[in-house]
Short mmCIF file of C-alpha atoms in Angstrom, two decimals:
data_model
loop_
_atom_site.label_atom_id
_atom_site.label_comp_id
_atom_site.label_asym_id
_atom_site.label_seq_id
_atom_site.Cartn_x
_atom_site.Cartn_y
_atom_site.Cartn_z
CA UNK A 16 -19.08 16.03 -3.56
CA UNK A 17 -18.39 16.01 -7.18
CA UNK A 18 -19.77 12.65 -9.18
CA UNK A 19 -20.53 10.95 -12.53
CA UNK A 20 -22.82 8.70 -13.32
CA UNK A 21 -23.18 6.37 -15.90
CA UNK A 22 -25.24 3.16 -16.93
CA UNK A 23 -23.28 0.26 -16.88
CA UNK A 24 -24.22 -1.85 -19.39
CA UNK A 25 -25.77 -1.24 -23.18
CA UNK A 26 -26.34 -3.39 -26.05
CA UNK A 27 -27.06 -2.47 -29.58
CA UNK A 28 -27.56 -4.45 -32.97
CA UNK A 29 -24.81 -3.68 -35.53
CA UNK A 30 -25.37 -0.76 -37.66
CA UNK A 31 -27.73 0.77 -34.75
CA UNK A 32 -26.98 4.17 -33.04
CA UNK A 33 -25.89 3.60 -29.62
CA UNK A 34 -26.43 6.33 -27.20
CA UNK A 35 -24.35 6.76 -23.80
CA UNK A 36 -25.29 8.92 -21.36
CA UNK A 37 -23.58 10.57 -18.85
CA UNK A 38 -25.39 13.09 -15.62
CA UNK A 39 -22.68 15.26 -13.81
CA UNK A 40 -23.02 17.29 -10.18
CA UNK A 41 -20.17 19.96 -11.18
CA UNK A 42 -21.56 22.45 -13.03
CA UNK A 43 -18.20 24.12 -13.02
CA UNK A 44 -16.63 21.60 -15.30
CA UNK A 45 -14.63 23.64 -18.01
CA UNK A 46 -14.40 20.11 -19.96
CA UNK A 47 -16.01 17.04 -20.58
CA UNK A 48 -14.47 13.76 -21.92
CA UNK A 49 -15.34 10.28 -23.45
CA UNK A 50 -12.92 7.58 -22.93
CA UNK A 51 -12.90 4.14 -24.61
CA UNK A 52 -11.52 1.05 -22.79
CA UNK A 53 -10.97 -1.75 -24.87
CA UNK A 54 -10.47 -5.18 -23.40
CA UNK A 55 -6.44 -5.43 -21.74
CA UNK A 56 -5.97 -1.73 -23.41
CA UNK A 57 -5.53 1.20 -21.77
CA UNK A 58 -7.79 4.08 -21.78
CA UNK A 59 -8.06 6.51 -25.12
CA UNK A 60 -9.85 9.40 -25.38
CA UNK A 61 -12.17 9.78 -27.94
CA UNK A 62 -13.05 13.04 -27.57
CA UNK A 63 -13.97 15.85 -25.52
CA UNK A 64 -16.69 19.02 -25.63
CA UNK A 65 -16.18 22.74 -23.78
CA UNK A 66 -18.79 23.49 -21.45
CA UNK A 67 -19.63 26.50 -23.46
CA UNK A 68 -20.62 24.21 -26.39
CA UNK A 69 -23.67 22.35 -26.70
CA UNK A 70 -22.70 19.91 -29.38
CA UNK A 71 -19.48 18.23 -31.33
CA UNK A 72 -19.81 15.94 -34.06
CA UNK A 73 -16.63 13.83 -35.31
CA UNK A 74 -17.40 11.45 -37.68
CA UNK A 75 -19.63 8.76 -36.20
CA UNK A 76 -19.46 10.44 -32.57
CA UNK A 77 -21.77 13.18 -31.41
CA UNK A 78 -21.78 14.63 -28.51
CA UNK A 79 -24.27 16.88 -26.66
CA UNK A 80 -24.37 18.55 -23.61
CA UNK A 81 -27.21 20.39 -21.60
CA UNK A 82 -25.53 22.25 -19.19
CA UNK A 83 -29.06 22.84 -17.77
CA UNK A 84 -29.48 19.62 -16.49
CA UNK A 85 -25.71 18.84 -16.06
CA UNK A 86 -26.26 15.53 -18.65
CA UNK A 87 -23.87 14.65 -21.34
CA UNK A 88 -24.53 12.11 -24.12
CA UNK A 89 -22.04 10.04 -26.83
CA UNK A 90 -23.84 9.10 -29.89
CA UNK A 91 -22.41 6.23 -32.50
CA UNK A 92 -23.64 6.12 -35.63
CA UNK A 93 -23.44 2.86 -37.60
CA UNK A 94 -22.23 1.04 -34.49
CA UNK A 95 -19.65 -1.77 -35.54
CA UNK A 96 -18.44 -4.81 -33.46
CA UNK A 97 -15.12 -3.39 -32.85
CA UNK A 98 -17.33 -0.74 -30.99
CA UNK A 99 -17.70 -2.61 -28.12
CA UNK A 100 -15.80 -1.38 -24.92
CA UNK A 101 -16.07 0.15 -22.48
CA UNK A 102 -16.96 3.87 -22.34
CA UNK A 103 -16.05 6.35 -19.74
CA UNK A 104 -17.66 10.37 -18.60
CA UNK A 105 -15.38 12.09 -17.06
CA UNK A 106 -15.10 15.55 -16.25
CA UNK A 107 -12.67 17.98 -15.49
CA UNK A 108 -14.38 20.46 -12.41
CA UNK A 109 -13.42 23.62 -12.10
CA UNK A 110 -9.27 23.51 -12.72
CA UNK A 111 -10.03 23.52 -16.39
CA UNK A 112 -7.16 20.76 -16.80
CA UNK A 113 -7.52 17.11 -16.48
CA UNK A 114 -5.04 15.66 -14.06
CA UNK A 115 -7.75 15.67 -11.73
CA UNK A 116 -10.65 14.33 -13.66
CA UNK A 117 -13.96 13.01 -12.32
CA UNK A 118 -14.84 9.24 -13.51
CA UNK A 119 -17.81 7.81 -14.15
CA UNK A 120 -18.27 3.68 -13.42
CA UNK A 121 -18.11 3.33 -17.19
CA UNK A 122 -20.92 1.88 -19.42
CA UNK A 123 -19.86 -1.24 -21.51
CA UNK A 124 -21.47 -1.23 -24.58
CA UNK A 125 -22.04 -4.79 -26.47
CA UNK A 126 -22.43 -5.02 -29.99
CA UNK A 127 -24.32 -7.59 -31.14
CA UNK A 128 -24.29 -9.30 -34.77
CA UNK B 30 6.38 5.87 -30.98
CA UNK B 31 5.51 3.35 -28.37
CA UNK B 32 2.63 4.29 -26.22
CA UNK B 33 3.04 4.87 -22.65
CA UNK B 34 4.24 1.31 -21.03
CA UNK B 35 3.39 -0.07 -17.76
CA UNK B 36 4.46 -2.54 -16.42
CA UNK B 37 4.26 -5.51 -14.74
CA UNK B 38 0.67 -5.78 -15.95
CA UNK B 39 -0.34 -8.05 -12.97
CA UNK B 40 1.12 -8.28 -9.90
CA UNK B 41 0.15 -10.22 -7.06
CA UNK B 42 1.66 -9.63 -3.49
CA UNK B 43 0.90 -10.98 -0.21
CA UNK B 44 -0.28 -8.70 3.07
CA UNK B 45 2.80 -6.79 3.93
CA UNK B 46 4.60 -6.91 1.42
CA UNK B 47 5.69 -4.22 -1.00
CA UNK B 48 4.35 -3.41 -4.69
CA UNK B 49 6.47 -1.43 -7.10
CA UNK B 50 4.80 -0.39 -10.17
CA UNK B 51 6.68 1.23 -13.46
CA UNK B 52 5.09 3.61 -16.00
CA UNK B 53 7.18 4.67 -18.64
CA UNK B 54 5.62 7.76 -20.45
CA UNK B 55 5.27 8.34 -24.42
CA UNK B 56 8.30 9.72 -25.75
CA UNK B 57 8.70 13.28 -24.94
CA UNK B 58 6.34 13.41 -22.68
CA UNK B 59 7.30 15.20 -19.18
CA UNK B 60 4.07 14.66 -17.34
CA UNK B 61 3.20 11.61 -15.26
CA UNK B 62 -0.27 10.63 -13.55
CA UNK B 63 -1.52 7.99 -11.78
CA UNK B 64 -5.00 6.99 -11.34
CA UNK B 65 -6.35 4.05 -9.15
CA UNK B 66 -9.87 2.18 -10.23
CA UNK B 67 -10.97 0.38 -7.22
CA UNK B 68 -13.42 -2.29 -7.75
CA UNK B 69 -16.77 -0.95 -8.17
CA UNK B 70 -15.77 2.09 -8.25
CA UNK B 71 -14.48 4.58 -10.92
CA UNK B 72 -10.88 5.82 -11.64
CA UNK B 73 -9.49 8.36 -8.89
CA UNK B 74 -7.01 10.54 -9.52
CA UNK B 75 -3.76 9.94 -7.15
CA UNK B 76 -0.81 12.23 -8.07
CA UNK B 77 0.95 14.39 -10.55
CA UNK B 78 4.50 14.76 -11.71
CA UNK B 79 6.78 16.52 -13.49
CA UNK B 80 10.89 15.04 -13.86
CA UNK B 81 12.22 14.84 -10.51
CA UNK B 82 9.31 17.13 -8.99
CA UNK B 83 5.75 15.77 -7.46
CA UNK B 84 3.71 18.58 -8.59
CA UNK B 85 0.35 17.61 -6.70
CA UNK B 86 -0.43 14.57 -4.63
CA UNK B 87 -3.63 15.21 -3.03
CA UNK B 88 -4.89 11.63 -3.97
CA UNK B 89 -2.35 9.56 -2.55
CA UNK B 90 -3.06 8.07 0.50
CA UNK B 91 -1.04 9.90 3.25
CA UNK B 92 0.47 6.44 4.25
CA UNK B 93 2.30 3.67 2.75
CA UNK B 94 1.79 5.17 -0.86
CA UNK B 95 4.94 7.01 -2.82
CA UNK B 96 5.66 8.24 -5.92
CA UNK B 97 8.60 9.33 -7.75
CA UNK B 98 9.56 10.66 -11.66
CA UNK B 99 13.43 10.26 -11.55
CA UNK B 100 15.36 12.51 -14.15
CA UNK B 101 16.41 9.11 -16.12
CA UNK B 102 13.96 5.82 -16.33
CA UNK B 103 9.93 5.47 -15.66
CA UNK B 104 7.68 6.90 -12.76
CA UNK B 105 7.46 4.16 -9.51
CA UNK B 106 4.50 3.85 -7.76
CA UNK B 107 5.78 2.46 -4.71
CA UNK B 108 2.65 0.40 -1.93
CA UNK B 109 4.71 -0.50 1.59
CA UNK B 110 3.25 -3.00 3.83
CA UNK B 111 0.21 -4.00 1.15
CA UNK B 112 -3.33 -4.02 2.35
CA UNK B 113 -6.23 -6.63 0.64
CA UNK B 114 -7.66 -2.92 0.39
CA UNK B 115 -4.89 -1.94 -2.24
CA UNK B 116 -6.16 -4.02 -4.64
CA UNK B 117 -7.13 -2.47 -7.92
CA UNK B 118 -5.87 -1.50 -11.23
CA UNK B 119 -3.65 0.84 -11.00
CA UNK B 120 -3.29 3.24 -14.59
CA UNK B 121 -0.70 5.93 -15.35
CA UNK B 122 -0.80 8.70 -18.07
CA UNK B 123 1.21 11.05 -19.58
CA UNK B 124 1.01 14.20 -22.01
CA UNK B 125 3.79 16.47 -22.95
CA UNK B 126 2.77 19.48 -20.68
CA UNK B 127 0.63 21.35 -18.73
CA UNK B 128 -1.80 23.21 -20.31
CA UNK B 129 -5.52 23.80 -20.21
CA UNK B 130 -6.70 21.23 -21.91
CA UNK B 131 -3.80 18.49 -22.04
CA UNK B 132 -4.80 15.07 -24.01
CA UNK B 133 -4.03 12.24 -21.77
CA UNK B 134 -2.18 9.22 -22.74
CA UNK B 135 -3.41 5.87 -20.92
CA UNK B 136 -1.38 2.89 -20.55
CA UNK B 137 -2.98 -1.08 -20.10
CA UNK B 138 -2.45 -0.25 -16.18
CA UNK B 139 -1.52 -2.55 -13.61
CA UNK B 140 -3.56 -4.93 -11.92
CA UNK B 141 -2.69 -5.85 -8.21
CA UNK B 142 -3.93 -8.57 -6.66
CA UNK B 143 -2.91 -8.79 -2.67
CA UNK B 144 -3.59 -12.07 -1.29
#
């Protein structure tokens, strides 16, 4: 079946890059989305890439996909304290819309001082 | 514009008993969703509404598990006869419409603990 996988934990020094990444099994996915958890927040989504791109940049956040080997990465510039959360993959299959998104476990990302 | 509300934020039940959960969506927003995040495990879609209309439930369990969008006041996400399985954090979303690429709206979710 369809599935995303993430690693759960990552720690970075502030002002490092942190680098998610993300695999995926659908390769029909029409979209692909980064969600940040905060602690007692709900989710928000941070942004998202069409499969028929390879890369999207938005301010600190980059993302890149190879659609080759189904793998999706979120890249944070200048990572800050208040960057630490919890990120989620998901992805959207083949509907092209996203009530039926595909999670990943989420990777929490620590930011250290 | 308040974000979408849920609410009660924890609940705990005993076996048996029944869990109501409330998610009011962002103002102007016709779309309800509700996602479950078991432990361990990542969030699974559950069901999709529209005012007064369940427009896809394939994610609900086929037992015990309801859902409803009245035309006035929040979604219900309504657990009969609760299960130590049913504990999880329950989340519910909104956006303003269908469309190919809808953003989602998260709220805190709901955490429910069954004894």
């Amino acid at each position: 079946g369809e599935d995303v996988e993430q690693s759960l934990f990552l720690s970075v020094r502030e002002g490092d890059s942190s680098v998610i990444n993300c695999t995926y099994t659908d390769s029909s996915s029409t979209y692909l989305y980064w969600y940040k958890q905060e602690p007692g927040a709900g989710l928000q989504l941070l942004t998202y890439i069409f499969s028929n791109m390879d890369m999207k940049q938005d301010q600190r956040l980059t993302v890149l996909l190879n659609k080759k080997d189904k793998h999706l990465s979120l890249r944070i510039a200048d990572t800050q304290t208040g960057d630490s959360a919890i990120y989620f993959c998901a992805e959207s299959g083949n509907a092209g819309n996203n009530r039926k998104l595909i999670w990943g476990l989420g990777t929490s990302l620590a930011v250290n001082p | 514009n308040a974000g979408v509300m849920q609410n009660p934020r924890h609940l705990v039940r005993r076996r048996g008993q029944e869990a109501r959960l409330r998610c009011s969506p962002m103002k102007g927003h016709s779309h309800v969703y509700w996602y479950r995040q078991l432990p361990e495990e990542g969030l699974k879609f559950m069901v999709y509404l529209q005012k007064e209309n369940i427009i896809d439930e394939s994610g609900m369990p086929k037992e015990r598990f309801s859902a409803e969008f009245p035309k006035e006041g929040p979604s219900i996400l309504r657990i009969q006869q609760v299960v130590r399985g049913d504990s999880a954090a329950y989340f519910c979303a909104s956006s303003p419409g269908q469309g190919g690429n809808e953003k989602l709206f998260f709220g805190s979710g709901t955490q429910l603990s069954v004894l």
